[in-house]
XYZ file of C-alpha atoms in Angstrom:
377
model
C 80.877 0.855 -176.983
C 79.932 4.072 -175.353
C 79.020 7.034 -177.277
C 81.150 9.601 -176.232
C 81.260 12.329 -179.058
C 79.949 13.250 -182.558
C 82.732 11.539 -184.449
C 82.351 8.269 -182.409
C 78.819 8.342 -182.988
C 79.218 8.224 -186.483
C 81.576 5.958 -186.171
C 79.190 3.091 -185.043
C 76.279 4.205 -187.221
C 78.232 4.666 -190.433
C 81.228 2.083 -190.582
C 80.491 -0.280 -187.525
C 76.889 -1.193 -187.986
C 76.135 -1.686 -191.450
C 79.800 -3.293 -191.590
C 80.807 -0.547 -194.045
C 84.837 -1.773 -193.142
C 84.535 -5.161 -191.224
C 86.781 -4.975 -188.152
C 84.951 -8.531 -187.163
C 87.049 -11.026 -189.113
C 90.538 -12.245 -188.363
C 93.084 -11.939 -190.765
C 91.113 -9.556 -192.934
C 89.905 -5.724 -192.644
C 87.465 -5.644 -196.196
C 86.324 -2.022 -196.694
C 83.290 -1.435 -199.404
C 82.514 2.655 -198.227
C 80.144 3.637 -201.446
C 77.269 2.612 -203.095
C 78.830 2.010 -206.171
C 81.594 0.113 -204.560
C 79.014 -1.900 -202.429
C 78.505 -4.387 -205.774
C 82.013 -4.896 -205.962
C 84.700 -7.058 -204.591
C 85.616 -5.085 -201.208
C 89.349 -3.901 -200.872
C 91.757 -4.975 -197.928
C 92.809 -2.717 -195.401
C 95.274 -3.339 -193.052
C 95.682 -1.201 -189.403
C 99.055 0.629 -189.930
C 101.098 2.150 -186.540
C 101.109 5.697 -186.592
C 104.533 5.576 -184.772
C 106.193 4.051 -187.756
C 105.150 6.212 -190.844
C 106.011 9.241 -188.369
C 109.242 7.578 -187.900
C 109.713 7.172 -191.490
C 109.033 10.435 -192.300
C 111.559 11.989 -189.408
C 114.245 10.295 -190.729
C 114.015 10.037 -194.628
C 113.651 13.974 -194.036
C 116.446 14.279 -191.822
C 118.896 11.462 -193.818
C 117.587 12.929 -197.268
C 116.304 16.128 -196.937
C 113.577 17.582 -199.247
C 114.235 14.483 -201.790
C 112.512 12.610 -199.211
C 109.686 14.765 -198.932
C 109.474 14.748 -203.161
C 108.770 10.688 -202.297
C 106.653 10.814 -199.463
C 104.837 13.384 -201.108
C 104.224 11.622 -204.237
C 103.643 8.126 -202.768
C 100.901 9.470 -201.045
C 99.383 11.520 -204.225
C 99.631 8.178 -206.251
C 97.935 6.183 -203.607
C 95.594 8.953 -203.099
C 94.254 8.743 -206.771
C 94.387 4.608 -207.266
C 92.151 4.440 -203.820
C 89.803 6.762 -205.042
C 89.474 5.171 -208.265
C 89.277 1.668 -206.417
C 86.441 2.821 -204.100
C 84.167 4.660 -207.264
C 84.406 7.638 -205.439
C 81.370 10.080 -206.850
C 83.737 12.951 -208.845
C 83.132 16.429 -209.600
C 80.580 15.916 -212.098
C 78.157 13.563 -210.185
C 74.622 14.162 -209.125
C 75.439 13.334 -205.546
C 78.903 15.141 -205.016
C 77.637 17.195 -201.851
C 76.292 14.693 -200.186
C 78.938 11.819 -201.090
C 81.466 14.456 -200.152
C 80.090 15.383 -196.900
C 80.202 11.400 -196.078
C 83.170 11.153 -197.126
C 84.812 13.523 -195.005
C 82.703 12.678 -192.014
C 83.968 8.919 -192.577
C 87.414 9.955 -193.333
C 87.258 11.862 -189.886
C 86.186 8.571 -188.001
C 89.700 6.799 -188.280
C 92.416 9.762 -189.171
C 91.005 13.263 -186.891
C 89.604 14.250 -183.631
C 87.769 16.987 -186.004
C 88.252 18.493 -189.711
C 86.214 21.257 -191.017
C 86.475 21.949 -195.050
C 86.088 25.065 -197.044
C 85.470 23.465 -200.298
C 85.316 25.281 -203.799
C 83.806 22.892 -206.435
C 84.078 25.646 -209.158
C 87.486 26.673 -208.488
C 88.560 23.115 -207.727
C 89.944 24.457 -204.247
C 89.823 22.583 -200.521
C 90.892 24.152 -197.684
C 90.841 21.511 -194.810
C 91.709 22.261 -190.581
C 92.582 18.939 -188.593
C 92.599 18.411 -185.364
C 95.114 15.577 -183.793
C 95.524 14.305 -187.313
C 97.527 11.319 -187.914
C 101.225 11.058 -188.886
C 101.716 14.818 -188.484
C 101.323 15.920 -185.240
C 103.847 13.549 -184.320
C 106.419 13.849 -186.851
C 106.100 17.570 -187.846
C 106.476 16.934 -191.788
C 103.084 15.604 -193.498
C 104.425 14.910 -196.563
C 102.814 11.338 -197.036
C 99.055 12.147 -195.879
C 98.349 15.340 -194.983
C 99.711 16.677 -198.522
C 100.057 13.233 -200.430
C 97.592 11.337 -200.155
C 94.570 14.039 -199.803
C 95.667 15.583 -203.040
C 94.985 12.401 -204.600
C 92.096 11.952 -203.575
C 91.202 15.461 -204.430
C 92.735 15.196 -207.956
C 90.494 11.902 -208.784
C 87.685 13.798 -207.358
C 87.976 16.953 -209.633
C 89.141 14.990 -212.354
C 92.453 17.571 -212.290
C 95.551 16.119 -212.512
C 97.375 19.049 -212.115
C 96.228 19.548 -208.435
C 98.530 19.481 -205.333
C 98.606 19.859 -201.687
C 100.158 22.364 -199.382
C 100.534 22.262 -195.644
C 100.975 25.793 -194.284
C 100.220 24.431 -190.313
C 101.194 21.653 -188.445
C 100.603 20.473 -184.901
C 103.994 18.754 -184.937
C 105.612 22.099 -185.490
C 104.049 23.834 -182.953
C 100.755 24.974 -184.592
C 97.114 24.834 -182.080
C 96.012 22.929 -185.817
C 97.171 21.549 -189.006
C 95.976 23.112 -191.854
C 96.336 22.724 -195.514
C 95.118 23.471 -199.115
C 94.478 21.462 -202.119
C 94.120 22.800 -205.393
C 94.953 23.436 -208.888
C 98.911 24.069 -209.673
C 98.289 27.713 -211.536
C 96.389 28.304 -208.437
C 98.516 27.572 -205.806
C 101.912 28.398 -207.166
C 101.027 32.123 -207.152
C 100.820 31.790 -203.726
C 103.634 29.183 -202.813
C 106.226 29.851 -205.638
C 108.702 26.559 -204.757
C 105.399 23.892 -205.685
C 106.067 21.613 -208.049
C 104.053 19.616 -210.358
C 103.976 15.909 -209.532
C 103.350 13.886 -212.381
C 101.674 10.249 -211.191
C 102.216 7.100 -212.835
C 98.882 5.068 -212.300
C 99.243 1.641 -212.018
C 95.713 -0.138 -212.861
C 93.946 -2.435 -209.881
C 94.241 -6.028 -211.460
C 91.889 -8.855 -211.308
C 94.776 -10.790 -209.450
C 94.609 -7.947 -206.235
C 90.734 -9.418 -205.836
C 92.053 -13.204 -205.921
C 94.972 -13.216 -203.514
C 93.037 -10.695 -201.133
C 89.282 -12.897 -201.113
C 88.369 -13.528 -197.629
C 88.968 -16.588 -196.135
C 86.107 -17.800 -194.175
C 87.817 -20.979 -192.486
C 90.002 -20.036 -189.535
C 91.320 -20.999 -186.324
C 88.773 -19.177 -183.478
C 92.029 -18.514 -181.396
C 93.080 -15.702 -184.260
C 91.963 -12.227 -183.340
C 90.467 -9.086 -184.588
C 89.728 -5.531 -183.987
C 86.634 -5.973 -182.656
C 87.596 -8.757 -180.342
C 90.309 -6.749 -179.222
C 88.310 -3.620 -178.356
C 85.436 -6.326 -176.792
C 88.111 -6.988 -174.802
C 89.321 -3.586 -173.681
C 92.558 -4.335 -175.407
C 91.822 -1.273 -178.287
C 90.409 1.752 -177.298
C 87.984 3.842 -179.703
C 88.134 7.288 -179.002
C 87.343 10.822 -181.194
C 89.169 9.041 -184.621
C 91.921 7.247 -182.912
C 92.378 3.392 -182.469
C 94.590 2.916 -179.425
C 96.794 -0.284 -178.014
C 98.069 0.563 -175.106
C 98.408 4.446 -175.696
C 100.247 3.368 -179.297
C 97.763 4.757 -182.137
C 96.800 2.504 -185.152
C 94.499 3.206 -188.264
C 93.275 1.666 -190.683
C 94.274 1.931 -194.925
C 94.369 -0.081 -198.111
C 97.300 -2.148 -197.956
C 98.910 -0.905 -201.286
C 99.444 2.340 -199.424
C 102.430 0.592 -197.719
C 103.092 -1.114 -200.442
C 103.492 2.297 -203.081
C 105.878 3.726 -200.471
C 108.136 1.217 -199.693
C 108.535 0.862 -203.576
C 109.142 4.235 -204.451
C 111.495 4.636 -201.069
C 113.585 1.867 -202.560
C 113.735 3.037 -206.031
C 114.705 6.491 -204.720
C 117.178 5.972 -201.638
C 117.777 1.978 -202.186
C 118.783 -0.355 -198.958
C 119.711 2.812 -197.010
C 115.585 3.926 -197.428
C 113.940 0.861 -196.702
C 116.921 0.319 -194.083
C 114.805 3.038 -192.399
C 111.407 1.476 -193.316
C 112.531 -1.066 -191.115
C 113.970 0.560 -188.454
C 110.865 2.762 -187.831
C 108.224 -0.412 -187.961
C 110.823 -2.081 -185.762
C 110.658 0.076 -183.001
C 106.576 0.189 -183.380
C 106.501 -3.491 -182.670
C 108.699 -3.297 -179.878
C 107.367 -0.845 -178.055
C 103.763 -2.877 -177.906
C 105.600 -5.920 -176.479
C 107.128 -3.597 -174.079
C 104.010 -2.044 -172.960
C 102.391 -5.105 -172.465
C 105.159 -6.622 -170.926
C 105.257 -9.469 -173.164
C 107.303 -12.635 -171.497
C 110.390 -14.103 -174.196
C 107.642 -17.433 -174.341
C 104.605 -15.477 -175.041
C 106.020 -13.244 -177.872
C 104.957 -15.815 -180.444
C 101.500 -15.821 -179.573
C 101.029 -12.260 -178.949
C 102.392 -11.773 -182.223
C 99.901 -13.698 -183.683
C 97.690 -12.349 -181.839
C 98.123 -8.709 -183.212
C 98.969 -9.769 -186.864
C 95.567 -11.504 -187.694
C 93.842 -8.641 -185.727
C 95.593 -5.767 -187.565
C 94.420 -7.559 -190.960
C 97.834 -9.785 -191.791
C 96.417 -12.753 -192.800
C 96.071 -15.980 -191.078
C 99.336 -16.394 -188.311
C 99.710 -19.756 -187.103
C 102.811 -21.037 -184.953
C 104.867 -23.690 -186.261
C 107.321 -23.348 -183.026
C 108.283 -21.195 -180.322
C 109.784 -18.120 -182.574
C 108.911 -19.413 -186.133
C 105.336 -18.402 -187.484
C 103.479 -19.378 -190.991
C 101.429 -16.597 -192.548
C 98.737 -17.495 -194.605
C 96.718 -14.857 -197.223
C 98.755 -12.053 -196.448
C 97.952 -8.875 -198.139
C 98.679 -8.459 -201.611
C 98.926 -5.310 -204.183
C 100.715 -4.776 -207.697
C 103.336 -2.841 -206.043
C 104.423 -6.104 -203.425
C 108.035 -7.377 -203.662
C 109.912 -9.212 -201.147
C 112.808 -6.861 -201.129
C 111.135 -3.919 -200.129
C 108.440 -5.061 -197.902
C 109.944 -3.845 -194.892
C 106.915 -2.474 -193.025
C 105.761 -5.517 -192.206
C 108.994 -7.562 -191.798
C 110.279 -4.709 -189.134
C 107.032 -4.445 -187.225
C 106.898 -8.432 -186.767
C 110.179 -8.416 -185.927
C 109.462 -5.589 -183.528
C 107.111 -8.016 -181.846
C 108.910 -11.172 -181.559
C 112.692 -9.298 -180.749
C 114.807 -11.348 -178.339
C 118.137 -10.479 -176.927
C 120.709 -11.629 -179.719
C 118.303 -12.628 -181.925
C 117.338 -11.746 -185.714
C 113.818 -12.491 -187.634
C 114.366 -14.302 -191.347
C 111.630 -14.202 -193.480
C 110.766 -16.160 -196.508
C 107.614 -15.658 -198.905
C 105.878 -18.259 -201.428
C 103.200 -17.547 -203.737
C 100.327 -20.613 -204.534
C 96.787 -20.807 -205.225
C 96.464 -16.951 -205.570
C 97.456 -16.243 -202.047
C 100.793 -14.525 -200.192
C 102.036 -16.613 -197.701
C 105.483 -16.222 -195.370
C 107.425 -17.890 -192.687
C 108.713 -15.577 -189.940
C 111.409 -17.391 -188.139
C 113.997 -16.359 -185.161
C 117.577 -17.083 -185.260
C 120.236 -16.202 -183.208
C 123.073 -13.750 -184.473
């Protein structure tokens, strides 16, 4: 890969190089990003399509109003916290906090920014951070989910202050050169935006059972893919924090970030919600097959194809249309009748003319597993 820019650069030195998130394996994305996390059992990422949270954002804001962004908001806070927590992020009080933090932004920049710059305020417990071409945002104009949601979480575990929240005050999506927002503590930030709420998180604890059904697997079929493949191929493009498939813009997360907003969409809005969960991952997947120009009789395998690469497990086809996936990801918030992210986006990628995808899910051995099939309607 060239080196092209700062953030690139880092890129390959930082996470590439020492393997800091493996991109080389099919099926699996395995992230291990501090020292103290290093000795551990690495967690699962997955590469998400930026198209589809933006999507899902749009229109649970536009079919829900500011309910909707109450949900995004706090899915992303409560994923925000439980990654931080996963990961042994250094907090407040540590020895190393500057110098952590510092990586940690820098990192953080190498899959979600062209740029961010931080004013940070350890003693007031304040962040002000400026992104440039951040994810989600700039193309759906409401940043509830990340930009507020899921960076006050990790803020919050980092200050050990559950009281702090997020505010966006400037968004590329809504015509702003930048976005821009502010973290901090609610007395702080409520003299200044009077309507902020307080948003209580219920913490769910990371189980021994998340490290069992997401262990590598080491045995696989050398016609799977995976990121690096892909870009070795030219297929992905690296360039200043974006992954790119054929102009469509992917990045990489812990899989129970999906999982923590599909639940709390469903508990909040019901089928209608994830309805839209489905939708939005729908259309992702299609427009990659459309792109490409994926023939009706290659669909299966390019599916399979992008699946194992984006960190779903082990795809294999069973027949034209009809695919078994083995060790998909797994998290304490999984359940079959919200997991519409991935159901939509595969079905996205294998949609014929007159045609539906049915999926069914088994659990054995510690491992998710789930047939994909087409049917006609």
């Amino acid at each position: 890969m060239k080196i092209k820019d700062r953030v690139t650069d880092w890129f390959i030195r930082k996470t590439l190089i020492p393997r800091m998130v493996s991109y080389d394996t099919p099926g699996f994305i395995q992230e291990k990003l501090t020292p103290s996390s290093k000795t551990g059992t690495p967690l699962r990422n997955v590469m998400i399509s930026e198209t589809a949270i933006a999507e899902i954002e749009k229109n649970l804001f536009s079919k829900f109003g500011d309910k909707a962004k109450a949900v995004l908001y706090k899915s992303g806070k409560e994923f925000g916290i439980r990654y931080s927590k996963m990961e042994m992020i250094p907090d407040i009080k540590s020895p190393t906090r500057n110098s952590m933090w510092y990586f940690f932004l820098r990192t953080f920049e190498t899959v979600f920014a062209e740029k961010i710059e931080d004013r940070t305020n350890w003693e007031k417990k304040t962040l002000e951070l400026t992104y440039r071409n951040f994810v989600i945002c700039r193309k759906s104009g409401v940043g509830s989910f990340f930009t507020e949601g899921v960076v006050a979480g990790y803020w919050s575990s980092i200050c050990k202050d559950p009281t702090i929240e997020g505010v966006q005050f400037a968004c590329e999506g809504r015509g702003d050169k930048q976005c821009k927002a502010i973290y901090a503590p609610f007395n702080i930030l409520v003299k200044k935006y009077p309507n902020i709420n307080k948003t209580p998180i219920h913490e769910t604890n990371v189980s021994q059972i998340y490290y069992s059904f997401n262990e590598l697997e080491t045995s696989y079929s050398q016609s799977l893919s995976s990121v690096k493949k892909l870009m070795d191929a030219g297929k992905i493009e690296y360039n200043k924090g974006k992954f790119l498939y054929s102009d469509e813009r992917f990045f990489p997360m812990e899989l129970s970030s999906l999982h923590i907003l599909e639940k709390n969409i469903f508990e909040a809005f019901g089928k209608p919600g994830v309805s839209i969960v489905f939708d939005s991952s729908f259309l992702a997947g299609k427009k990659l097959t459309t792109a490409e120009k994926v023939s009706e009789e290659n669909k299966t395998a390019f599916t399979i194809e992008i699946m194992s690469a984006f960190g779903w497990g082990l795809p294999k086809k069973l027949s034209e249309g009809k695919i078994y996936f083995e060790k998909l990801p797994w998290s304490e918030y999984f359940d079959a009748k919200w997991n519409k992210y991935f159901e939509g986006f595969v079905s996205g990628l294998l949609c014929q003319e007159q045609t539906r995808t049915k999926f069914r899910y088994f659990t054995a051995k510690n491992q998710l597993n789930a047939i994909a099939e087409v049917v006609k309607t």
